[in-house]
XYZ file of C-alpha atoms in Angstrom:
762
model
C 6.765 5.735 18.413
C 6.660 5.424 22.340
C 7.313 2.930 24.280
C 4.874 1.422 26.565
C 4.996 1.397 30.208
C 1.987 2.465 31.860
C -0.710 4.204 30.326
C -0.775 8.115 30.433
C -4.617 9.002 30.156
C -7.590 7.227 31.400
C -9.076 6.837 34.883
C -6.908 5.087 37.859
C -9.128 2.201 38.320
C -8.629 1.178 35.146
C -5.164 2.192 34.550
C -4.104 -0.420 38.025
C -6.482 -3.300 36.291
C -4.731 -2.297 33.315
C -0.902 -2.945 34.915
C -1.896 -6.178 36.397
C -3.190 -7.534 34.012
C -0.155 -7.037 31.959
C 1.783 -8.342 34.518
C -0.205 -11.947 34.737
C 0.232 -12.125 31.016
C 3.591 -11.300 31.150
C 4.370 -13.680 34.012
C 2.693 -16.409 32.573
C 3.453 -16.380 28.944
C 6.489 -18.115 27.463
C 8.084 -17.590 23.788
C 8.361 -20.556 22.229
C 4.463 -21.797 21.052
C 3.608 -23.430 18.357
C 0.327 -23.470 15.974
C -1.747 -20.916 15.090
C -5.325 -21.826 16.830
C -8.514 -20.539 15.621
C -11.992 -19.230 17.570
C -13.795 -22.137 18.368
C -16.946 -19.521 17.210
C -18.477 -16.884 15.280
C -17.974 -13.322 15.946
C -21.563 -13.006 13.552
C -23.542 -13.376 17.422
C -26.072 -10.462 17.521
C -29.489 -11.064 17.004
C -28.994 -15.153 18.192
C -33.113 -15.367 17.833
C -33.035 -14.329 14.042
C -32.659 -17.107 11.283
C -30.192 -14.560 9.869
C -27.724 -12.110 10.466
C -25.096 -10.218 8.876
C -21.577 -7.768 11.319
C -19.256 -5.406 9.426
C -16.128 -3.597 11.189
C -13.117 -1.603 9.984
C -11.178 -2.472 13.274
C -12.377 -4.558 16.088
C -11.480 -7.122 18.368
C -14.941 -8.874 18.544
C -13.592 -12.599 17.780
C -14.636 -12.850 21.445
C -18.036 -10.884 21.166
C -15.515 -7.800 22.680
C -16.346 -4.935 19.917
C -14.079 -1.362 19.819
C -16.608 1.269 20.346
C -15.857 3.832 16.759
C -14.239 0.413 15.476
C -16.736 0.797 12.285
C -19.480 -1.851 12.984
C -22.646 -2.348 11.807
C -25.086 -5.470 11.640
C -28.863 -6.465 10.530
C -31.050 -9.441 11.703
C -33.126 -10.664 8.933
C -36.652 -10.062 11.057
C -35.559 -7.521 14.083
C -33.744 -5.069 11.983
C -33.070 -6.139 8.466
C -30.951 -2.846 7.568
C -29.421 -2.234 5.464
C -27.225 -0.188 8.498
C -24.150 1.340 7.977
C -21.450 2.824 10.676
C -18.669 5.191 9.747
C -14.955 4.162 11.262
C -14.442 7.078 14.338
C -10.820 7.086 15.643
C -11.347 9.598 18.148
C -14.050 7.638 19.793
C -11.759 4.391 19.096
C -8.424 6.080 20.373
C -10.517 5.361 24.123
C -10.800 2.188 23.830
C -9.007 -1.612 25.383
C -7.550 -3.237 22.287
C -7.664 -7.044 24.283
C -4.662 -9.119 22.367
C -4.704 -12.881 24.293
C -4.722 -12.341 28.257
C -4.023 -8.754 27.971
C -5.727 -5.327 27.583
C -3.653 -2.390 26.277
C -5.252 1.189 25.814
C -5.244 1.457 21.718
C -4.228 4.889 22.033
C -1.299 4.037 23.833
C -0.163 0.509 21.311
C -1.946 1.987 17.801
C -1.793 5.080 15.431
C -4.975 4.729 14.272
C -4.091 8.384 11.972
C -3.056 6.908 8.717
C -6.486 5.348 8.674
C -8.531 7.141 5.701
C -12.209 7.862 5.559
C -13.667 4.371 5.955
C -17.644 2.386 6.686
C -18.952 -0.762 7.094
C -22.641 -2.092 6.163
C -24.742 -4.877 6.604
C -28.081 -6.066 6.020
C -30.510 -9.009 5.826
C -33.434 -10.311 3.885
C -33.979 -13.182 4.440
C -33.265 -16.694 5.977
C -30.793 -17.216 3.924
C -29.599 -14.325 2.221
C -27.785 -11.509 3.740
C -24.608 -9.187 3.130
C -21.871 -7.500 5.461
C -18.974 -5.284 3.167
C -16.594 -2.861 5.350
C -14.175 -1.008 2.592
C -13.816 2.990 1.762
C -16.735 5.073 1.713
C -17.484 6.504 -1.963
C -18.887 9.684 -3.338
C -22.118 7.932 -4.062
C -22.854 6.589 -0.142
C -21.891 3.072 -1.743
C -19.234 0.656 0.155
C -17.050 -0.309 -2.266
C -13.098 -2.624 -1.924
C -11.677 -0.448 -4.743
C -9.239 2.125 -5.332
C -5.455 3.234 -3.882
C -3.819 1.819 -0.600
C -3.914 5.667 0.042
C -7.113 5.848 -0.029
C -7.379 3.313 2.818
C -5.081 4.298 5.127
C -2.814 2.515 7.742
C -2.721 1.209 11.407
C 0.307 1.627 12.841
C 1.358 -0.762 16.365
C 4.553 -0.322 18.632
C 6.142 -3.512 18.661
C 8.170 -3.137 21.067
C 5.711 -1.897 23.506
C 3.669 -5.287 22.622
C 6.869 -7.231 23.027
C 6.883 -5.752 26.665
C 3.033 -6.216 27.578
C 3.307 -9.981 26.582
C 5.913 -10.225 28.680
C 8.564 -11.614 26.798
C 12.090 -11.826 27.847
C 14.523 -10.480 26.119
C 13.332 -7.669 24.688
C 16.198 -5.070 26.250
C 18.691 -7.047 24.290
C 17.793 -6.127 21.283
C 19.521 -4.613 18.593
C 16.058 -2.085 17.675
C 15.298 1.094 19.024
C 12.040 1.490 17.253
C 9.719 -1.430 15.539
C 6.688 -1.030 13.940
C 4.790 -2.643 12.021
C 2.078 -1.088 9.521
C -0.679 -2.925 8.955
C -2.874 -1.243 5.467
C -6.433 -0.915 6.263
C -8.696 -3.214 4.253
C -11.630 -4.325 3.768
C -14.126 -7.137 3.136
C -17.378 -8.752 2.331
C -19.110 -11.489 2.603
C -22.823 -12.558 0.711
C -25.085 -15.261 1.192
C -27.201 -16.195 -1.783
C -29.821 -19.171 -1.119
C -28.933 -20.384 1.840
C -24.896 -20.360 0.285
C -22.274 -18.457 0.679
C -21.027 -16.606 -3.060
C -17.297 -16.175 -3.618
C -16.737 -13.524 -6.070
C -13.361 -13.418 -7.166
C -12.819 -16.907 -7.177
C -9.896 -17.077 -5.195
C -9.273 -17.380 -1.544
C -12.362 -19.164 -0.399
C -15.904 -17.581 0.206
C -15.966 -13.986 0.370
C -13.180 -11.439 -0.420
C -10.852 -9.342 1.129
C -8.780 -6.514 0.243
C -5.582 -5.542 1.986
C -3.108 -3.029 1.296
C 0.053 -3.110 3.169
C 1.996 -5.083 6.002
C 5.252 -4.449 6.759
C 7.840 -3.737 9.660
C 9.913 -0.305 9.876
C 12.729 -0.966 12.322
C 15.614 1.039 13.354
C 18.296 -0.016 14.678
C 22.128 1.193 15.866
C 23.445 -1.225 14.038
C 22.464 -0.181 10.587
C 23.933 2.946 11.226
C 27.104 1.202 12.318
C 27.013 -0.275 9.490
C 26.951 2.820 7.324
C 30.110 4.129 9.002
C 32.062 0.836 8.142
C 30.516 1.630 4.505
C 32.428 4.821 5.055
C 35.764 3.200 5.584
C 35.234 0.451 3.471
C 34.446 2.679 0.379
C 37.428 4.537 1.679
C 39.817 1.582 0.664
C 38.618 2.447 -2.765
C 41.019 5.488 -3.083
C 43.874 3.773 -2.132
C 43.246 0.516 -4.431
C 42.560 3.476 -7.277
C 45.840 4.749 -6.415
C 47.473 1.998 -6.986
C 45.591 0.380 -10.069
C 46.192 4.382 -12.584
C 50.182 4.265 -11.028
C 50.455 1.097 -12.943
C 48.385 1.991 -16.067
C 49.711 5.360 -16.156
C 51.930 6.395 -18.587
C 53.197 9.302 -19.724
C 55.041 9.061 -22.862
C 52.437 10.925 -24.903
C 52.796 14.606 -22.986
C 56.925 14.056 -22.545
C 56.458 13.434 -26.588
C 53.914 16.505 -26.569
C 57.150 18.743 -24.984
C 60.126 20.531 -25.812
C 63.460 17.826 -25.713
C 64.530 17.507 -22.458
C 61.936 17.903 -20.550
C 61.336 15.622 -17.688
C 57.941 14.786 -16.464
C 56.752 13.014 -13.282
C 53.081 12.394 -12.370
C 52.007 11.358 -8.281
C 48.576 10.397 -7.571
C 46.281 11.256 -5.821
C 42.415 9.959 -5.284
C 39.463 11.550 -3.358
C 36.836 9.604 -4.197
C 35.029 8.277 -0.715
C 32.770 10.845 -0.062
C 31.362 10.831 -3.529
C 30.618 7.096 -3.381
C 29.582 6.848 0.138
C 26.786 10.285 -1.165
C 25.892 8.072 -4.177
C 25.092 4.952 -0.962
C 23.025 6.755 1.095
C 20.940 9.111 -1.225
C 18.309 7.292 -1.144
C 17.186 3.596 0.236
C 17.888 0.566 -1.360
C 15.448 -2.464 -1.942
C 16.471 -5.604 -2.706
C 14.930 -6.884 -5.818
C 12.583 -9.573 -4.451
C 11.285 -6.247 -2.611
C 11.531 -8.123 0.819
C 13.959 -5.659 2.744
C 14.688 -2.091 1.935
C 17.435 -0.248 3.708
C 17.941 3.249 4.635
C 21.664 3.781 5.453
C 21.172 7.867 5.998
C 18.607 7.213 8.870
C 19.687 3.794 10.080
C 16.496 1.966 9.562
C 15.334 -0.996 7.370
C 11.747 -2.434 6.334
C 10.708 -5.575 6.302
C 8.575 -5.961 3.659
C 6.088 -8.474 4.566
C 3.459 -8.827 2.041
C 6.033 -8.729 -0.419
C 6.762 -12.367 1.314
C 3.700 -13.648 -0.397
C 4.647 -13.428 -3.794
C 4.974 -16.184 -6.807
C 9.084 -16.063 -6.694
C 9.847 -16.684 -3.164
C 6.630 -19.165 -2.459
C 6.784 -21.799 -5.542
C 3.053 -23.377 -6.313
C 1.946 -21.026 -3.796
C -0.746 -18.126 -4.561
C 0.321 -14.899 -5.710
C -0.062 -11.286 -4.718
C -1.231 -10.087 -1.061
C -4.643 -9.919 -2.128
C -5.166 -13.563 -3.672
C -4.215 -15.822 -0.783
C -5.966 -19.275 0.886
C -7.597 -18.557 4.031
C -5.580 -17.757 7.331
C -2.227 -17.432 5.267
C 0.661 -16.868 8.227
C 2.509 -14.051 6.832
C 5.015 -14.019 10.270
C 6.384 -18.066 10.446
C 10.005 -19.529 11.490
C 11.073 -19.374 7.808
C 10.823 -15.914 7.843
C 14.723 -15.082 9.127
C 16.339 -17.554 6.789
C 14.633 -15.972 4.059
C 15.823 -12.523 5.391
C 19.171 -13.694 5.990
C 19.607 -14.610 2.193
C 18.152 -11.541 1.356
C 20.779 -9.032 3.549
C 23.125 -10.778 0.945
C 21.136 -9.793 -1.568
C 21.032 -5.966 0.119
C 24.342 -5.926 -0.288
C 25.499 -7.423 -3.257
C 23.319 -4.606 -4.049
C 24.727 -1.541 -2.761
C 27.925 -3.365 -4.091
C 26.693 -2.382 -7.653
C 25.808 1.166 -6.091
C 29.836 1.866 -4.977
C 31.013 0.211 -8.921
C 28.136 1.939 -10.455
C 29.755 5.194 -8.349
C 33.044 5.105 -10.194
C 33.167 6.205 -13.259
C 30.694 9.270 -11.490
C 33.868 10.299 -9.554
C 36.551 9.762 -11.627
C 36.852 13.637 -11.477
C 38.280 13.159 -7.999
C 41.185 11.444 -9.240
C 43.463 13.501 -9.460
C 47.074 13.367 -11.420
C 50.225 16.162 -9.526
C 52.281 16.954 -12.618
C 55.855 17.724 -12.673
C 57.868 19.264 -15.548
C 61.444 20.559 -15.367
C 63.090 21.955 -17.980
C 67.324 23.157 -17.232
C 70.119 25.098 -19.266
C 73.173 26.544 -18.833
C 71.139 29.991 -18.413
C 68.857 28.467 -15.898
C 66.533 26.605 -15.186
C 62.249 26.000 -14.619
C 60.054 23.638 -13.198
C 56.415 23.797 -13.309
C 53.584 22.162 -12.007
C 49.789 21.665 -12.774
C 47.072 18.981 -11.664
C 45.331 16.922 -14.094
C 42.314 14.929 -13.137
C 41.032 11.735 -15.022
C 38.528 13.168 -16.898
C 40.693 15.492 -18.797
C 40.612 19.281 -16.541
C 43.915 20.947 -16.490
C 44.204 23.412 -13.525
C 46.277 26.711 -13.446
C 49.933 25.930 -14.361
C 52.527 26.980 -11.829
C 55.948 27.753 -12.604
C 59.201 28.249 -10.222
C 62.324 29.290 -12.391
C 66.539 30.060 -11.276
C 69.364 31.868 -13.187
C 68.878 34.366 -16.057
C 67.519 32.087 -18.405
C 65.061 30.162 -16.182
C 62.227 32.664 -16.373
C 61.970 31.909 -20.617
C 62.345 28.968 -19.565
C 59.412 29.259 -17.692
C 57.462 30.744 -20.552
C 58.436 27.807 -23.087
C 57.125 25.251 -20.543
C 54.170 27.065 -19.647
C 53.258 27.762 -23.210
C 53.712 23.820 -24.597
C 51.621 22.453 -20.968
C 48.629 24.464 -22.364
C 49.015 22.979 -25.799
C 48.806 19.597 -24.449
C 45.443 18.750 -25.971
C 45.627 15.511 -27.633
C 48.426 14.261 -25.396
C 46.302 15.455 -22.376
C 43.544 12.254 -23.453
C 46.198 10.389 -24.347
C 47.277 9.546 -21.160
C 43.726 9.970 -19.364
C 41.524 8.239 -21.521
C 43.480 4.275 -21.199
C 43.238 4.694 -17.455
C 39.658 5.369 -17.661
C 39.256 2.875 -20.108
C 40.735 0.430 -17.510
C 39.227 1.442 -14.564
C 35.313 1.505 -15.689
C 36.255 -1.615 -18.185
C 36.209 -5.152 -16.777
C 39.549 -5.236 -15.523
C 39.261 -2.430 -13.379
C 35.582 -3.551 -12.588
C 36.549 -6.704 -11.113
C 39.213 -5.319 -8.965
C 36.600 -2.819 -6.809
C 33.756 -5.933 -6.777
C 36.401 -7.497 -5.310
C 37.908 -5.018 -2.553
C 34.411 -4.479 -1.764
C 33.216 -8.216 -1.759
C 36.178 -8.665 0.865
C 34.957 -5.935 3.688
C 31.010 -6.292 3.472
C 30.853 -9.569 4.551
C 32.143 -8.807 7.969
C 31.934 -4.885 8.280
C 28.409 -5.032 7.186
C 26.503 -7.978 6.080
C 26.910 -9.125 9.506
C 26.196 -6.617 11.766
C 22.917 -5.938 9.982
C 22.106 -9.713 10.523
C 23.068 -9.621 13.872
C 20.435 -6.488 14.566
C 18.162 -8.736 12.232
C 17.663 -11.989 14.008
C 17.134 -11.764 16.806
C 13.920 -9.489 16.470
C 12.683 -11.395 13.553
C 12.890 -14.620 15.740
C 10.800 -13.286 18.334
C 8.571 -11.550 16.430
C 7.404 -15.424 14.484
C 7.063 -16.640 18.536
C 5.579 -13.652 19.598
C 2.705 -12.602 16.978
C 0.743 -14.056 14.582
C -0.303 -12.280 11.283
C -3.032 -13.607 9.202
C -4.197 -12.423 5.912
C -7.606 -14.184 4.945
C -8.714 -14.926 8.597
C -11.445 -16.759 8.138
C -13.663 -18.645 11.332
C -16.315 -20.798 9.930
C -19.322 -23.126 11.191
C -21.367 -25.511 10.107
C -24.866 -26.925 10.372
C -25.940 -30.904 9.824
C -29.091 -31.172 7.674
C -31.864 -33.584 8.149
C -30.961 -35.161 4.941
C -27.147 -35.444 7.290
C -25.430 -32.733 4.961
C -23.240 -30.750 6.261
C -23.601 -26.595 4.969
C -22.329 -23.237 6.139
C -23.951 -21.822 8.426
C -21.600 -18.653 9.135
C -18.857 -17.318 8.036
C -16.396 -14.282 8.742
C -13.714 -12.483 6.932
C -10.720 -10.296 8.175
C -8.379 -8.465 5.651
C -5.282 -8.930 8.402
C -5.687 -9.872 11.736
C -3.004 -9.597 14.456
C -2.622 -11.889 17.787
C -0.179 -13.375 19.670
C 0.713 -16.642 19.248
C 0.985 -17.668 23.031
C -3.022 -16.810 23.063
C -3.790 -17.689 19.735
C -7.355 -18.497 20.323
C -7.636 -15.559 22.563
C -9.339 -12.586 20.802
C -7.369 -10.654 17.738
C -7.499 -7.081 16.826
C -8.859 -7.326 12.984
C -9.000 -4.959 10.304
C -11.324 -4.780 7.321
C -14.446 -7.117 8.635
C -17.118 -8.765 7.590
C -20.040 -11.518 8.416
C -22.460 -13.657 7.750
C -25.072 -16.221 10.431
C -28.157 -17.829 8.097
C -29.953 -20.541 9.700
C -29.213 -23.204 6.689
C -30.263 -25.829 8.484
C -33.489 -24.825 9.354
C -34.667 -24.196 7.000
C -33.147 -27.029 4.812
C -35.326 -29.547 3.082
C -36.019 -32.950 2.118
C -38.206 -32.885 -0.591
C -39.479 -35.542 -2.676
C -41.682 -35.327 -6.105
C -44.408 -38.074 -7.442
C -46.317 -37.954 -10.696
C -49.658 -39.991 -11.441
C -49.750 -40.988 -14.278
C -45.819 -42.279 -14.933
C -46.213 -42.256 -19.102
C -48.770 -39.876 -20.601
C -49.027 -38.781 -24.637
C -48.537 -35.702 -25.794
C -51.288 -33.102 -24.833
C -52.100 -35.137 -21.703
C -51.243 -33.934 -18.178
C -50.216 -35.921 -15.233
C -50.793 -35.116 -11.328
C -47.926 -33.815 -9.965
C -47.775 -33.786 -5.417
C -44.033 -32.728 -3.790
C -43.833 -33.115 0.177
C -41.376 -32.002 1.933
C -41.333 -28.026 0.893
C -41.064 -24.911 2.881
C -44.533 -24.834 4.040
C -46.906 -21.627 3.304
C -44.345 -20.498 0.840
C -44.480 -20.910 -3.632
C -42.413 -24.119 -5.166
C -42.243 -23.724 -8.991
C -43.213 -27.324 -10.730
C -41.699 -27.876 -14.262
C -41.328 -30.270 -16.942
C -37.592 -30.864 -18.803
C -37.077 -32.618 -22.321
C -34.390 -35.370 -22.571
C -32.009 -32.407 -23.743
C -32.089 -31.105 -20.880
C -34.385 -27.937 -21.618
C -36.967 -26.695 -20.098
C -40.641 -28.047 -22.168
C -43.620 -25.732 -22.216
C -44.178 -23.367 -19.535
C -43.245 -24.031 -15.497
C -46.678 -24.283 -12.868
C -46.159 -21.818 -9.736
C -48.504 -23.655 -6.740
C -48.688 -22.790 -3.665
C -47.730 -24.867 -0.395
C -49.632 -25.634 2.588
C -48.792 -25.467 6.151
C -47.063 -29.040 6.001
C -44.914 -28.139 2.844
C -46.977 -30.047 0.258
C -49.158 -29.597 -2.922
C -50.750 -31.427 -6.034
C -50.777 -29.400 -9.213
C -51.838 -30.933 -13.216
C -48.653 -30.563 -15.322
C -49.656 -30.106 -19.182
C -47.801 -32.034 -21.318
C -47.535 -29.631 -24.783
C -49.251 -32.037 -27.825
C -46.583 -31.277 -30.280
C -43.980 -32.849 -27.294
C -41.949 -36.001 -29.377
C -41.658 -39.019 -27.934
C -38.577 -39.876 -24.921
C -37.390 -39.914 -21.422
C -38.530 -36.256 -19.811
C -38.247 -35.235 -16.073
C -40.642 -33.506 -13.740
C -38.593 -30.917 -11.976
C -39.799 -29.007 -8.334
C -37.992 -26.087 -7.170
C -38.568 -24.998 -3.568
C -38.356 -21.394 -4.423
C -37.774 -20.209 -0.733
C -34.377 -23.016 -0.706
C -33.821 -23.174 -4.026
C -33.227 -26.942 -3.442
C -34.653 -29.041 -6.010
C -35.902 -32.831 -6.986
C -36.733 -34.910 -10.000
C -38.618 -37.416 -11.073
C -38.990 -39.683 -14.429
C -42.009 -39.376 -16.667
C -42.128 -40.841 -19.778
C -44.023 -38.962 -23.359
C -45.567 -42.280 -25.339
C -45.736 -41.974 -28.945
C -49.111 -40.534 -29.925
C -52.179 -42.733 -30.273
C -53.451 -40.174 -32.873
C -56.839 -37.842 -32.663
C -59.965 -38.499 -31.931
C -61.833 -36.576 -34.603
C -65.790 -36.171 -35.111
C -67.615 -33.408 -37.325
C -71.175 -32.924 -37.235
C -73.292 -31.041 -39.769
C -76.674 -28.917 -39.772
C -78.379 -29.724 -41.571
C -77.782 -32.566 -42.868
C -79.877 -32.384 -45.932
C -79.029 -29.019 -47.982
C -80.114 -27.388 -51.819
C -77.723 -26.640 -54.209
C -76.570 -22.647 -52.841
C -77.473 -23.318 -49.430
C -74.597 -24.323 -46.418
C -74.819 -26.171 -43.682
C -72.922 -25.599 -40.308
C -69.925 -28.023 -39.477
C -69.043 -28.738 -35.448
C -65.868 -30.112 -35.275
C -64.012 -31.451 -32.118
C -60.804 -33.731 -31.454
C -59.071 -31.662 -33.672
C -55.647 -29.879 -32.169
C -55.685 -27.140 -30.227
C -55.322 -23.483 -31.049
C -54.089 -24.887 -34.929
C -56.073 -25.216 -38.312
C -57.929 -27.436 -39.966
C -60.188 -27.179 -42.866
C -63.395 -28.723 -44.272
C -64.240 -30.023 -47.264
C -67.206 -30.707 -49.469
C -66.884 -34.361 -51.510
C -69.470 -35.295 -54.178
C -70.919 -39.099 -54.882
C -68.090 -39.366 -57.226
C -65.046 -38.554 -54.603
C -63.757 -35.221 -56.381
C -64.011 -31.937 -54.180
C -66.355 -29.994 -54.655
C -65.749 -25.846 -54.045
C -63.002 -24.642 -52.258
C -61.836 -25.986 -48.982
C -63.457 -23.944 -46.505
C -60.787 -23.123 -42.807
C -60.878 -23.316 -39.443
C -59.267 -22.331 -36.681
C -59.320 -24.657 -33.939
C -60.031 -23.341 -29.703
C -58.281 -24.377 -26.604
C -60.032 -27.746 -26.784
C -58.895 -28.301 -30.332
C -63.129 -27.751 -31.970
C -64.733 -25.138 -34.032
C -67.689 -23.925 -36.058
C -67.897 -23.120 -40.114
C -70.037 -23.113 -42.075
C -69.987 -25.097 -45.527
C -71.561 -24.029 -48.638
C -73.157 -26.444 -51.909
C -72.721 -24.660 -54.904
C -75.596 -23.611 -57.040
C -74.906 -25.870 -59.589
C -74.611 -29.213 -57.133
C -76.311 -32.150 -58.608
C -78.619 -33.357 -56.184
C -77.221 -37.194 -54.848
C -75.161 -38.386 -51.360
C -72.127 -35.656 -51.222
C -69.383 -36.490 -47.668
C -68.316 -33.639 -45.881
C -64.755 -34.325 -44.946
C -62.857 -32.775 -41.880
C -59.132 -32.719 -42.427
C -56.454 -31.279 -38.816
C -53.505 -29.874 -40.890
C -51.148 -30.770 -38.086
C -51.146 -34.195 -38.072
C -53.286 -35.036 -41.667
C -55.598 -37.145 -39.581
C -58.843 -36.320 -40.992
C -63.193 -37.346 -40.120
C -65.937 -37.472 -42.434
C -69.933 -36.646 -41.738
C -72.694 -37.259 -44.526
C -74.396 -35.047 -46.597
C -77.296 -34.848 -48.903
C -77.836 -32.458 -51.787
C -81.166 -32.321 -52.225
C -83.293 -30.838 -55.440
C -84.655 -27.796 -53.635
C -87.557 -26.182 -54.873
C -88.274 -25.143 -58.797
C -84.446 -26.783 -58.922
C -83.908 -27.718 -62.496
C -84.334 -31.146 -61.373
C -81.381 -34.565 -62.431
C -78.801 -33.396 -64.320
C -76.892 -36.474 -66.492
C -74.890 -34.928 -68.539
C -72.993 -36.294 -71.166
C -70.716 -35.195 -74.629
C -70.438 -36.703 -77.662
C -66.846 -35.898 -80.181
C -66.884 -35.696 -84.018
C -64.632 -36.783 -85.326
C -63.062 -38.863 -82.359
C -59.614 -38.665 -84.204
C -57.611 -35.446 -85.061
C -54.096 -34.209 -86.152
C -52.162 -31.249 -84.267
C -53.698 -28.037 -84.922
C -56.985 -29.685 -86.009
C -60.456 -29.475 -84.344
C -62.933 -31.946 -82.493
C -66.658 -30.892 -82.387
C -68.077 -31.416 -78.917
C -72.186 -32.221 -78.840
C -72.817 -31.992 -75.125
C -76.615 -33.385 -73.090
C -78.376 -33.000 -69.717
C -76.020 -30.372 -68.684
C -77.744 -27.576 -66.446
C -80.020 -25.575 -68.556
C -79.834 -21.254 -69.643
C -76.354 -21.891 -67.398
C -72.683 -22.102 -68.528
C -70.426 -25.675 -68.839
C -66.341 -25.690 -69.881
C -65.080 -28.067 -72.471
C -61.195 -29.231 -71.636
């Protein structure tokens, strides 16, 4: 990463203007500034005359209305340009822009590298005064924009922090033990949705809207880390001396002595060369602490601060855990950062100790026993030498002799040494067991712990401390940055009218109320209070019986719109069908609301809903006990002869139900079968009622019964003799005998029945 001094490209006048501003900002700035301010106004202000608007961008510096060309910005106005409108990120165009941070302007290509950014896009739409949506994120294959996907899909931007420090006019940058500092911000996205005048919270975390951030880390390169690596190498070298002393203390050659010919003198010296192998284990790959906050690569002299891991639950008990679950305006860099890193460096060296001690077992082949065996006789002498490592590997044997019998002695020694076999295991196995056992591990743990603090931990802390403290004093890095506005409704209620969400936002602490660099942005403004309603609803009458209606009158609704009136039962459930009504130019209406005929008595609610704003108002309605049906039936004609019919007309019956009509003789007995009748919507019906052929002339009654309520109404009907009829019927019967036993019979005699007809006896 280049360090910024003056811009390398662009018109001379712009370079001079930028440099002058940088110096002015530097002269005026101070490091010790407390607090992280929020802008007084939101950035969504592209269509000020439209009731609602939306705006989204992948990268911008627009908190004060300064948008970056190529930053993937889209916008929409509910009247002027409702959308949906989309725009893709264009890093080629973006690279030629000036980014404003606080009081300084910096050519973006001199400070930020967008080379790792993915295929990002934004989309905005505003469909009504109270409905709008803005989203920034990954451009999916089907043309949609999503917050889902891997971090690699989003990509990342890299910011040269040392250049930023210089341009902010911060003193002491050259005193830092850091020669490169790069902030890596994973490109993210955000979504803000307003429906019916309310901002939604689709993920249920972090307040209204939602965001997606992929990464927030700082990559450092420091000579101090390189020096610490050299110190580690020297420290590991001390393991060899300790290993030699330890082996000498526990080495027992008796099994080899016993396996060689009598009289052989055996000696051994210990040499350890584990330093290189153990050091290579330490630098083989970067070492990351258990809490994943710090990674150090001793092979390159670099370190990475994983700022996104600071928001894990283990490090902040009681706080939200995870980079994408944070509360609005969560600061990742503050004065608590260095103490956490300092403790983390200690943990890092614990991990390095574990690696070093763990590597000892694998390096035991580098610990060598230089063996010497001597044998003498009157005829000569022989001295054999060979090497034996702690893994039991034996090297070629070398034997020197003297005297006429020395050669034979060398042969004897060589043969015996080659046949040692199990005796070798008896020497090296106890040493290995001790070294890698608890006692040996304690020796080497103590050794490394004694040297690591002064030689390694302190230098790394000395490099990180001033840089991290300067970072916390200069830079504000926020997750889930939210800028909100509220308005006051006519009833005095405060409503959210504007919301802007940025996944990640970078600013300067000493100018935190100024412009910031925002990554993954979405915002919506709506006229929540301009359309707010002061609803009122009355009903007349306030008490009705089932089957009746009440007149509902509403005021304060949205003018020239639609309202809905519905009846709500005592159980809170709708009763009957809702009634839609158009409001007039003053937002008023009157409409009849029927109460179903089968409604149970009780305390009901009449609810009015403003379909434009979604606001509701309620008033009480009492449904009384039913006073009964007002039944009435009429006959035409009212006099009929047997075998003829009359037309029965009913009124006041249960609407859209079933009634029945029955002919009843003077004795009060039903004559013939009842005739069913279907009632219409007004409770009326018309049906023909036949009079049987054998009906005796006289005063009959027609009874109409409401099947729903069981109530009935009557009308008189005269049955005449008719032309050529059989005359009056006066039937009588007699039985003989009048007493009989079971199984016997009696004779029935009838008189006065209809001539030439059929009678029945039971």
